[in-house]
Tab-separated table of C-alpha atoms in Angstrom:
chain	number	residue	atom	x	y	z
A	1	MET	CA	0.000	0.000	0.000
A	2	ALA	CA	1.078	3.530	-0.601
A	3	SER	CA	2.245	5.242	2.567
A	4	SER	CA	1.036	8.760	3.275
A	5	GLN	CA	4.488	10.105	2.440
A	6	GLU	CA	4.407	8.785	-1.097
A	7	GLU	CA	3.565	10.997	-4.032
A	8	ILE	CA	1.823	9.058	-6.769
A	9	THR	CA	0.579	10.939	-9.801
A	10	LEU	CA	-0.845	9.788	-13.104
A	11	LEU	CA	-0.866	12.210	-16.028
A	12	GLY	CA	-3.637	11.036	-18.305
A	13	ASN	CA	-6.439	11.720	-20.678
A	14	THR	CA	-10.005	10.439	-20.339
A	15	LEU	CA	-10.103	9.108	-23.905
A	16	SER	CA	-6.951	7.021	-23.756
A	17	PRO	CA	-7.032	3.218	-23.424
A	18	TYR	CA	-3.363	3.367	-22.418
A	19	VAL	CA	-4.189	5.577	-19.439
A	20	CYS	CA	-7.083	3.274	-18.555
A	21	MET	CA	-4.635	0.344	-18.447
A	22	VAL	CA	-2.569	2.116	-15.793
A	23	GLU	CA	-5.680	3.040	-13.797
A	24	ILE	CA	-6.841	-0.593	-13.761
A	25	ALA	CA	-3.414	-1.687	-12.494
A	26	LEU	CA	-3.409	0.925	-9.713
A	27	LYS	CA	-6.947	0.019	-8.661
A	28	LEU	CA	-6.210	-3.721	-8.683
A	29	LYS	CA	-3.352	-2.937	-6.293
A	30	GLY	CA	-5.443	-0.617	-4.139
A	31	VAL	CA	-2.909	2.175	-4.625
A	32	GLU	CA	-4.242	5.696	-4.208
A	33	TYR	CA	-3.032	8.257	-6.711
A	34	LYS	CA	-3.553	11.775	-7.920
A	35	TYR	CA	-4.926	11.987	-11.441
A	36	VAL	CA	-4.036	14.964	-13.644
A	37	GLU	CA	-5.973	15.354	-16.889
A	38	VAL	CA	-3.753	16.494	-19.753
A	39	ASN	CA	-5.553	18.118	-22.626
A	40	LEU	CA	-3.933	16.917	-25.806
A	41	PRO	CA	-2.759	18.238	-28.222
A	42	ASN	CA	-2.118	21.276	-26.011
A	43	LYS	CA	0.688	19.618	-24.135
A	44	THR	CA	1.101	20.961	-20.656
A	45	ASP	CA	4.412	21.893	-19.117
A	46	LEU	CA	4.064	18.898	-16.792
A	47	LEU	CA	3.995	16.482	-19.707
A	48	LEU	CA	6.981	18.110	-21.388
A	49	LYS	CA	8.860	17.953	-18.104
A	50	TYR	CA	8.124	14.328	-17.311
A	51	ASN	CA	7.985	12.739	-20.771
A	52	PRO	CA	10.237	14.856	-23.011
A	53	VAL	CA	10.953	11.847	-25.235
A	54	HIS	CA	7.477	10.915	-26.424
A	55	LYS	CA	5.469	13.834	-25.014
A	56	LYS	CA	2.597	11.406	-24.579
A	57	ILE	CA	0.329	10.239	-21.823
A	58	PRO	CA	0.216	8.173	-19.705
A	59	VAL	CA	3.059	9.308	-17.501
A	60	PHE	CA	3.299	7.830	-14.028
A	61	VAL	CA	5.243	9.851	-11.462
A	62	HIS	CA	6.283	8.075	-8.263
A	63	ASN	CA	7.991	10.302	-5.709
A	64	GLY	CA	9.145	12.649	-8.446
A	65	LYS	CA	10.438	9.876	-10.745
A	66	PRO	CA	8.597	9.667	-14.071
A	67	ILE	CA	7.870	6.541	-16.119
A	68	ALA	CA	6.312	6.480	-19.590
A	69	GLU	CA	4.824	3.722	-21.805
A	70	SER	CA	1.717	1.996	-20.467
A	71	LEU	CA	3.074	-1.572	-20.336
A	72	VAL	CA	6.296	-0.383	-18.692
A	73	ILE	CA	4.248	1.495	-16.095
A	74	VAL	CA	1.957	-1.469	-15.377
A	75	GLU	CA	4.959	-3.728	-14.852
A	76	TYR	CA	6.580	-1.141	-12.566
A	77	ILE	CA	3.373	-0.974	-10.525
A	78	ASP	CA	3.308	-4.764	-10.284
A	79	GLU	CA	6.899	-4.901	-9.044
A	80	THR	CA	6.498	-2.016	-6.595
A	81	TRP	CA	3.262	-3.098	-4.920
A	82	LYS	CA	3.303	-6.847	-4.528
A	83	GLN	CA	-0.344	-7.533	-3.585
A	84	ASN	CA	-2.691	-8.950	-6.259
A	85	PRO	CA	-0.017	-9.898	-8.817
A	86	ILE	CA	-0.610	-8.748	-12.397
A	87	LEU	CA	2.192	-10.779	-13.965
A	88	PRO	CA	2.733	-14.492	-13.314
A	89	SER	CA	5.808	-15.420	-11.270
A	90	HIS	CA	7.157	-18.188	-13.547
A	91	PRO	CA	9.552	-16.900	-16.249
A	92	TYR	CA	7.813	-18.792	-19.080
A	93	GLN	CA	4.364	-17.563	-18.120
A	94	ARG	CA	5.806	-14.052	-17.757
A	95	ALA	CA	7.313	-14.301	-21.244
A	96	LEU	CA	3.915	-15.292	-22.668
A	97	ALA	CA	2.276	-12.361	-20.867
A	98	HIS	CA	4.931	-10.004	-22.301
A	99	PHE	CA	4.452	-11.468	-25.766
A	100	TRP	CA	0.659	-11.265	-25.897
A	101	SER	CA	0.374	-7.826	-24.293
A	102	LYS	CA	2.806	-6.461	-26.919
A	103	PHE	CA	0.894	-8.382	-29.607
A	104	ILE	CA	-2.363	-6.645	-28.697
A	105	GLY	CA	-0.761	-3.198	-28.963
A	106	ASP	CA	1.041	-3.898	-32.243
A	107	LYS	CA	-1.426	-6.152	-34.024
A	108	VAL	CA	-4.863	-5.127	-32.805
A	109	VAL	CA	-4.771	-1.529	-31.535
A	110	ASP	CA	-2.356	-0.083	-34.107
A	111	THR	CA	-3.805	-2.193	-36.912
A	112	ILE	CA	-7.505	-1.401	-36.471
A	113	LEU	CA	-6.687	2.316	-36.109
A	114	LYS	CA	-4.724	2.129	-39.375
A	115	ALA	CA	-7.638	0.254	-40.991
A	116	VAL	CA	-10.184	2.865	-39.970
A	117	PHE	CA	-8.328	6.175	-40.068
A	118	THR	CA	-6.967	6.132	-43.609
A	119	VAL	CA	-8.204	7.395	-46.949
A	120	ASP	CA	-6.315	4.633	-48.756
A	121	GLU	CA	-8.780	1.778	-49.379
A	122	LYS	CA	-6.174	-0.880	-50.059
A	123	GLU	CA	-4.340	0.058	-46.863
A	124	SER	CA	-7.644	-0.139	-45.020
A	125	GLU	CA	-8.519	-3.585	-46.384
A	126	LYS	CA	-5.065	-4.948	-45.628
A	127	ASN	CA	-5.217	-3.711	-42.036
A	128	THR	CA	-8.765	-4.952	-41.515
A	129	GLU	CA	-7.644	-8.410	-42.592
A	130	GLU	CA	-4.633	-8.248	-40.306
A	131	THR	CA	-6.892	-7.234	-37.419
A	132	LEU	CA	-9.139	-10.240	-38.051
A	133	GLU	CA	-6.115	-12.502	-38.157
A	134	ALA	CA	-4.867	-11.063	-34.858
A	135	LEU	CA	-8.285	-11.534	-33.225
A	136	GLN	CA	-8.220	-15.170	-34.384
A	137	PHE	CA	-4.855	-15.705	-32.685
A	138	LEU	CA	-6.307	-14.249	-29.483
A	139	GLU	CA	-9.450	-16.403	-29.841
A	140	ASN	CA	-7.169	-19.458	-29.943
A	141	GLU	CA	-5.388	-18.266	-26.786
A	142	THR	CA	-8.603	-17.718	-24.804
A	143	LYS	CA	-8.695	-20.683	-22.440
A	144	ASP	CA	-9.654	-19.496	-18.961
A	145	LYS	CA	-12.030	-16.762	-17.839
A	146	PHE	CA	-9.221	-14.220	-18.252
A	147	PHE	CA	-5.842	-14.416	-19.952
A	148	GLY	CA	-4.470	-14.089	-16.433
A	149	GLY	CA	-6.519	-17.158	-15.335
A	150	GLU	CA	-9.329	-16.499	-12.847
A	151	GLU	CA	-7.972	-12.999	-12.210
A	152	VAL	CA	-7.266	-10.071	-14.506
A	153	GLY	CA	-3.593	-10.043	-15.593
A	154	LEU	CA	-1.273	-8.098	-17.890
A	155	VAL	CA	-2.791	-9.397	-21.151
A	156	ASP	CA	-6.315	-8.599	-19.959
A	157	ILE	CA	-5.215	-5.093	-19.014
A	158	ALA	CA	-3.591	-4.628	-22.427
A	159	GLY	CA	-6.808	-6.020	-23.904
A	160	VAL	CA	-9.129	-3.390	-22.424
A	161	PHE	CA	-8.945	-1.594	-25.773
A	162	ILE	CA	-10.431	-4.659	-27.457
A	163	ALA	CA	-13.237	-5.002	-24.921
A	164	PHE	CA	-14.274	-1.340	-24.713
A	165	TRP	CA	-12.785	0.950	-27.399
A	166	PHE	CA	-12.904	-1.556	-30.255
A	167	PRO	CA	-16.714	-2.116	-30.270
A	168	ILE	CA	-17.340	1.642	-30.025
A	169	LEU	CA	-15.057	2.214	-32.993
A	170	GLU	CA	-16.837	-0.558	-34.915
A	171	GLU	CA	-20.193	1.061	-34.231
A	172	VAL	CA	-18.986	4.478	-35.382
A	173	VAL	CA	-17.519	3.273	-38.672
A	174	GLY	CA	-19.940	0.409	-39.339
A	175	LEU	CA	-17.663	-2.600	-38.977
A	176	GLU	CA	-18.507	-5.991	-37.471
A	177	LEU	CA	-15.323	-7.805	-36.621
A	178	LEU	CA	-15.428	-8.777	-32.964
A	179	THR	CA	-18.763	-10.621	-32.939
A	180	SER	CA	-19.897	-13.513	-30.744
A	181	HIS	CA	-20.385	-15.464	-33.958
A	182	LYS	CA	-16.849	-15.037	-35.324
A	183	PHE	CA	-14.949	-15.063	-32.034
A	184	PRO	CA	-17.184	-16.671	-29.371
A	185	LYS	CA	-14.493	-17.150	-26.719
A	186	LEU	CA	-12.893	-13.733	-27.194
A	187	TYR	CA	-16.309	-12.081	-27.208
A	188	LYS	CA	-17.230	-13.761	-23.925
A	189	TRP	CA	-13.867	-12.725	-22.471
A	190	SER	CA	-14.553	-9.108	-23.500
A	191	GLN	CA	-17.908	-9.174	-21.700
A	192	ASP	CA	-16.388	-10.693	-18.558
A	193	LEU	CA	-13.658	-8.049	-18.607
A	194	LEU	CA	-16.167	-5.193	-18.958
A	195	ASN	CA	-18.124	-6.620	-16.028
A	196	HIS	CA	-15.096	-6.932	-13.770
A	197	PRO	CA	-15.717	-4.359	-10.996
A	198	THR	CA	-12.217	-2.809	-11.144
A	199	VAL	CA	-12.281	-2.557	-14.924
A	200	LYS	CA	-15.817	-1.170	-14.902
A	201	GLU	CA	-14.936	1.712	-12.608
A	202	SER	CA	-11.843	2.554	-14.678
A	203	LEU	CA	-13.612	3.002	-18.009
A	204	PRO	CA	-14.509	6.413	-19.438
A	205	ALA	CA	-18.091	7.243	-20.413
A	206	ARG	CA	-19.057	5.443	-23.630
A	207	ASP	CA	-20.509	8.550	-25.312
A	208	ILE	CA	-17.321	10.603	-24.863
A	209	VAL	CA	-15.256	7.967	-26.637
A	210	SER	CA	-17.949	7.557	-29.282
A	211	SER	CA	-18.078	11.328	-29.961
A	212	TYR	CA	-14.310	11.465	-30.227
A	213	PHE	CA	-14.162	8.605	-32.770
A	214	LYS	CA	-17.094	10.093	-34.686
A	215	ALA	CA	-15.451	13.516	-34.965
A	216	ARG	CA	-12.147	11.999	-36.033
A	217	TYR	CA	-13.823	9.740	-38.606
A	218	GLU	CA	-15.978	12.530	-40.039
A	219	SER	CA	-13.036	14.884	-40.429
A	220	LEU	CA	-11.252	12.100	-42.317
A	221	SER	CA	-14.286	11.350	-44.513
A	222	ALA	CA	-14.514	15.055	-45.338
A	223	SER	CA	-10.951	14.922	-46.653
A	224	LYS	CA	-11.620	11.912	-48.895
B	1	MET	CA	24.101	-23.136	-16.030
B	2	ALA	CA	22.170	-25.341	-18.355
B	3	SER	CA	22.084	-28.927	-17.183
B	4	SER	CA	22.838	-31.639	-19.703
B	5	GLN	CA	19.175	-32.611	-19.722
B	6	GLU	CA	18.057	-29.219	-20.937
B	7	GLU	CA	17.239	-28.587	-24.562
B	8	ILE	CA	18.050	-25.049	-25.556
B	9	THR	CA	17.628	-24.059	-29.179
B	10	LEU	CA	17.766	-20.728	-30.953
B	11	LEU	CA	16.211	-20.384	-34.389
B	12	GLY	CA	17.996	-17.510	-36.041
B	13	ASN	CA	19.446	-15.877	-39.071
B	14	THR	CA	23.007	-14.582	-39.422
B	15	LEU	CA	21.899	-11.180	-40.681
B	16	SER	CA	19.480	-10.371	-37.885
B	17	PRO	CA	20.337	-7.908	-35.090
B	18	TYR	CA	17.428	-9.353	-33.122
B	19	VAL	CA	18.976	-12.812	-33.189
B	20	CYS	CA	22.326	-11.306	-32.220
B	21	MET	CA	20.667	-9.747	-29.159
B	22	VAL	CA	19.582	-13.186	-27.947
B	23	GLU	CA	23.021	-14.671	-28.630
B	24	ILE	CA	24.699	-11.942	-26.564
B	25	ALA	CA	22.319	-12.644	-23.684
B	26	LEU	CA	22.972	-16.403	-23.812
B	27	LYS	CA	26.745	-15.883	-23.965
B	28	LEU	CA	26.714	-13.371	-21.092
B	29	LYS	CA	24.971	-16.066	-19.056
B	30	GLY	CA	27.307	-18.820	-20.227
B	31	VAL	CA	24.351	-20.882	-21.415
B	32	GLU	CA	25.116	-23.416	-24.134
B	33	TYR	CA	22.582	-23.699	-26.918
B	34	LYS	CA	21.950	-25.231	-30.290
B	35	TYR	CA	21.742	-22.699	-33.105
B	36	VAL	CA	19.550	-23.423	-36.132
B	37	GLU	CA	19.920	-21.120	-39.132
B	38	VAL	CA	16.575	-20.319	-40.738
B	39	ASN	CA	16.752	-19.189	-44.313
B	40	LEU	CA	14.214	-16.435	-44.728
B	41	PRO	CA	11.976	-15.888	-46.609
B	42	ASN	CA	11.753	-19.652	-47.134
B	43	LYS	CA	10.293	-20.261	-43.738
B	44	THR	CA	11.075	-23.663	-42.406
B	45	ASP	CA	8.562	-25.972	-40.803
B	46	LEU	CA	10.308	-25.417	-37.480
B	47	LEU	CA	9.630	-21.685	-37.582
B	48	LEU	CA	5.998	-22.187	-38.532
B	49	LYS	CA	5.640	-24.675	-35.688
B	50	TYR	CA	7.252	-22.555	-33.004
B	51	ASN	CA	6.258	-19.029	-34.021
B	52	PRO	CA	2.977	-19.350	-35.933
B	53	VAL	CA	1.941	-15.840	-34.903
B	54	HIS	CA	4.756	-13.750	-36.368
B	55	LYS	CA	6.631	-16.441	-38.354
B	56	LYS	CA	9.805	-14.519	-37.561
B	57	ILE	CA	13.157	-15.227	-36.013
B	58	PRO	CA	14.461	-15.213	-33.366
B	59	VAL	CA	12.585	-18.022	-31.680
B	60	PHE	CA	14.024	-19.432	-28.486
B	61	VAL	CA	12.946	-22.960	-27.551
B	62	HIS	CA	13.604	-24.088	-23.995
B	63	ASN	CA	12.714	-27.725	-23.308
B	64	GLY	CA	10.164	-27.668	-26.114
B	65	LYS	CA	8.572	-24.377	-25.059
B	66	PRO	CA	8.927	-21.604	-27.650
B	67	ILE	CA	9.293	-17.866	-27.006
B	68	ALA	CA	9.318	-15.159	-29.679
B	69	GLU	CA	10.252	-11.442	-29.722
B	70	SER	CA	13.882	-10.607	-28.954
B	71	LEU	CA	13.326	-8.439	-25.869
B	72	VAL	CA	10.882	-10.962	-24.401
B	73	ILE	CA	13.438	-13.727	-24.961
B	74	VAL	CA	16.301	-11.742	-23.412
B	75	GLU	CA	14.197	-11.039	-20.317
B	76	TYR	CA	13.215	-14.722	-20.081
B	77	ILE	CA	16.891	-15.694	-20.258
B	78	ASP	CA	17.695	-13.175	-17.525
B	79	GLU	CA	14.982	-14.563	-15.251
B	80	THR	CA	15.827	-18.204	-15.921
B	81	TRP	CA	19.614	-18.050	-15.479
B	82	LYS	CA	20.360	-15.686	-12.630
B	83	GLN	CA	24.163	-15.234	-13.046
B	84	ASN	CA	25.438	-11.977	-14.617
B	85	PRO	CA	22.163	-10.018	-14.419
B	86	ILE	CA	21.053	-8.250	-17.604
B	87	LEU	CA	18.253	-6.233	-16.019
B	88	PRO	CA	18.685	-4.153	-12.846
B	89	SER	CA	16.898	-5.436	-9.751
B	90	HIS	CA	15.255	-2.175	-8.656
B	91	PRO	CA	11.786	-1.621	-10.212
B	92	TYR	CA	12.535	1.965	-11.305
B	93	GLN	CA	15.821	1.042	-12.970
B	94	ARG	CA	14.052	-1.931	-14.587
B	95	ALA	CA	11.345	0.389	-15.908
B	96	LEU	CA	13.999	2.659	-17.439
B	97	ALA	CA	15.691	-0.354	-19.052
B	98	HIS	CA	12.322	-1.470	-20.469
B	99	PHE	CA	11.612	2.025	-21.733
B	100	TRP	CA	14.944	2.626	-23.481
B	101	SER	CA	15.239	-0.836	-24.998
B	102	LYS	CA	11.773	-0.413	-26.549
B	103	PHE	CA	12.744	3.121	-27.603
B	104	ILE	CA	15.736	1.842	-29.575
B	105	GLY	CA	13.595	-0.671	-31.462
B	106	ASP	CA	10.778	1.776	-32.226
B	107	LYS	CA	12.661	5.017	-32.742
B	108	VAL	CA	16.068	4.046	-34.091
B	109	VAL	CA	15.861	0.625	-35.783
B	110	ASP	CA	12.413	0.976	-37.346
B	111	THR	CA	12.960	4.646	-38.157
B	112	ILE	CA	16.320	4.423	-39.923
B	113	LEU	CA	15.093	1.430	-41.942
B	114	LYS	CA	12.052	3.473	-43.000
B	115	ALA	CA	14.347	6.403	-43.844
B	116	VAL	CA	16.589	4.302	-46.046
B	117	PHE	CA	14.314	1.756	-47.651
B	118	THR	CA	11.685	3.983	-49.194
B	119	VAL	CA	11.229	5.619	-52.575
B	120	ASP	CA	9.285	8.494	-50.984
B	121	GLU	CA	11.739	11.346	-50.387
B	122	LYS	CA	9.585	13.224	-47.909
B	123	GLU	CA	9.068	10.040	-45.889
B	124	SER	CA	12.813	9.473	-45.988
B	125	GLU	CA	13.640	12.986	-44.776
B	126	LYS	CA	11.082	12.821	-41.986
B	127	ASN	CA	12.443	9.499	-40.755
B	128	THR	CA	16.053	10.633	-41.001
B	129	GLU	CA	15.212	13.611	-38.809
B	130	GLU	CA	13.401	11.381	-36.343
B	131	THR	CA	16.416	9.078	-36.214
B	132	LEU	CA	18.695	12.017	-35.422
B	133	GLU	CA	16.320	13.143	-32.705
B	134	ALA	CA	16.291	9.643	-31.220
B	135	LEU	CA	20.088	9.433	-31.282
B	136	GLN	CA	20.200	12.774	-29.448
B	137	PHE	CA	17.950	11.385	-26.702
B	138	LEU	CA	20.284	8.410	-26.370
B	139	GLU	CA	23.337	10.703	-26.347
B	140	ASN	CA	21.782	12.527	-23.392
B	141	GLU	CA	21.236	9.200	-21.602
B	142	THR	CA	24.829	8.005	-22.071
B	143	LYS	CA	26.371	8.460	-18.645
B	144	ASP	CA	28.420	5.386	-17.753
B	145	LYS	CA	30.522	3.114	-19.922
B	146	PHE	CA	27.408	1.124	-20.801
B	147	PHE	CA	23.724	1.855	-20.324
B	148	GLY	CA	23.838	-1.051	-17.865
B	149	GLY	CA	26.652	0.723	-15.941
B	150	GLU	CA	30.053	-1.005	-16.021
B	151	GLU	CA	28.474	-4.111	-17.515
B	152	VAL	CA	26.422	-4.715	-20.634
B	153	GLY	CA	22.689	-4.604	-19.823
B	154	LEU	CA	19.339	-4.790	-21.620
B	155	VAL	CA	19.619	-1.368	-23.293
B	156	ASP	CA	23.137	-2.138	-24.547
B	157	ILE	CA	21.922	-5.450	-25.961
B	158	ALA	CA	19.009	-3.690	-27.678
B	159	GLY	CA	21.542	-1.136	-28.905
B	160	VAL	CA	23.770	-3.601	-30.749
B	161	PHE	CA	21.945	-2.587	-33.940
B	162	ILE	CA	23.165	1.000	-33.434
B	163	ALA	CA	26.752	-0.032	-32.803
B	164	PHE	CA	27.134	-2.568	-35.617
B	165	TRP	CA	24.322	-2.584	-38.217
B	166	PHE	CA	23.718	1.169	-38.256
B	167	PRO	CA	27.233	2.256	-39.407
B	168	ILE	CA	27.245	-0.457	-42.110
B	169	LEU	CA	23.903	0.798	-43.373
B	170	GLU	CA	25.209	4.395	-43.324
B	171	GLU	CA	28.214	3.353	-45.383
B	172	VAL	CA	26.078	1.549	-47.954
B	173	VAL	CA	23.650	4.401	-48.508
B	174	GLY	CA	26.048	7.303	-47.899
B	175	LEU	CA	24.673	8.762	-44.689
B	176	GLU	CA	26.605	10.247	-41.775
B	177	LEU	CA	24.407	10.386	-38.728
B	178	LEU	CA	26.148	8.559	-35.898
B	179	THR	CA	29.476	10.412	-35.943
B	180	SER	CA	31.885	11.120	-33.091
B	181	HIS	CA	31.353	14.794	-33.861
B	182	LYS	CA	27.553	14.829	-33.566
B	183	PHE	CA	27.181	12.247	-30.816
B	184	PRO	CA	30.531	11.921	-28.990
B	185	LYS	CA	29.252	9.945	-25.986
B	186	LEU	CA	27.040	7.619	-27.991
B	187	TYR	CA	29.807	7.053	-30.517
B	188	LYS	CA	32.246	6.114	-27.738
B	189	TRP	CA	29.634	3.806	-26.242
B	190	SER	CA	29.203	2.108	-29.630
B	191	GLN	CA	32.972	1.475	-29.862
B	192	ASP	CA	33.112	0.112	-26.300
B	193	LEU	CA	30.178	-2.184	-27.081
B	194	LEU	CA	31.800	-3.518	-30.259
B	195	ASN	CA	34.992	-4.197	-28.304
B	196	HIS	CA	33.231	-6.070	-25.511
B	197	PRO	CA	34.453	-9.669	-25.866
B	198	THR	CA	30.977	-11.266	-25.617
B	199	VAL	CA	29.478	-8.819	-28.089
B	200	LYS	CA	32.425	-9.203	-30.461
B	201	GLU	CA	32.057	-12.972	-30.712
B	202	SER	CA	28.287	-12.660	-31.289
B	203	LEU	CA	28.472	-10.364	-34.322
B	204	PRO	CA	28.113	-11.618	-37.887
B	205	ALA	CA	30.804	-10.905	-40.502
B	206	ARG	CA	30.698	-7.256	-41.573
B	207	ASP	CA	30.789	-8.004	-45.311
B	208	ILE	CA	27.761	-10.318	-45.187
B	209	VAL	CA	25.631	-7.589	-43.596
B	210	SER	CA	27.064	-5.008	-45.989
B	211	SER	CA	26.247	-7.156	-49.048
B	212	TYR	CA	22.733	-7.718	-47.791
B	213	PHE	CA	22.078	-3.985	-47.281
B	214	LYS	CA	23.690	-3.198	-50.650
B	215	ALA	CA	21.503	-5.689	-52.510
B	216	ARG	CA	18.372	-4.457	-50.779
B	217	TYR	CA	19.234	-0.821	-51.438
B	218	GLU	CA	20.103	-1.408	-55.086
B	219	SER	CA	16.906	-3.303	-55.774
B	220	LEU	CA	15.021	-0.355	-54.264
B	221	SER	CA	16.990	2.206	-56.272
B	222	ALA	CA	16.228	0.212	-59.418
B	223	SER	CA	12.519	0.616	-58.709
B	224	LYS	CA	12.739	4.393	-58.243
């Protein structure tokens, strides 16, 4: 638990799945923290001070020491506060958790965003196919209630984008990829994750995310 | 140390900096392993069996269990064989090592390759500038002999591309980015890394890498 002398601050933005990942980790650990909303793209001085390299949220600041990159932060949180482990203890299981959490970022999040937010149709088709392929790999990996077993682990945390942001994005642009028909196990996992109390209280309001995607998609369509 | 009953195999390719990273880690640990050369792009059955997701080398197979992604493998090796630690033990130092090793892959390796292997001049210029910016961040982080302190650590291992592959690529395409004039500390670090006995014996022959880059660059130039 955080002692009263500790300073724990999260620089974030309501819309960001990467910030949400860090919030889930902190809440799973029962760590209290100060949340500072950073309005992008007007980068605040705080962000430039603590993350001069990427100038991106989330930034986690623990007793004045900043850490950037969501997965790096989540792992730091797991190593600093030992209760309710987020990563498995066995090296092989840890390696799998590292692999699949990176996979979700590279092959689902980045890929679906590329598929949707482009004016190049071929590029869009290629990335939509790659997203489907990635979802199939995850479907094949869905064995227990969560990727972390009975409890939410690193891969589940990385997967919050798939459970929450992905369906909103699909709705906005009229795609149907992550359906219970195509990916029954992954779909069920996404529902279980959304219903997990800690995850539930960490999610932003659905309509804010939806409005954001809508505005971004419409401004792109206007430029087509 | 690996016991005689252990089966330790690395699927690799001579040209790959990512495979070299894993070899450095194994040699730092004094772990004996069987090396299997995979001729890309003719993917062998072994690669398809052990890394069906990315179908890429390196793949590390420990007692039949496969692991992919170079940084994930290096961390697994560090956690499995405890001698000569590659990652620091303190969570904050570990987080920094995670951050900078990922940074090198995303912002130097991927970026310089995009700068060089494209027919789009604007894209090339943009990525060259981003590479320079990334090298400057690394220059500012170069404090001790190695990023790992007096010993080679995770960031140094991730950085082997910068020390060895990067200058060869510069020579082939006629760039001068990583010079002792522009980046004195990083340049010195790169020389120290190349002279480290374990790193030295893990590197491929310079002319093989040079021929590969030359062929790739010429085939691109021909398509301009």
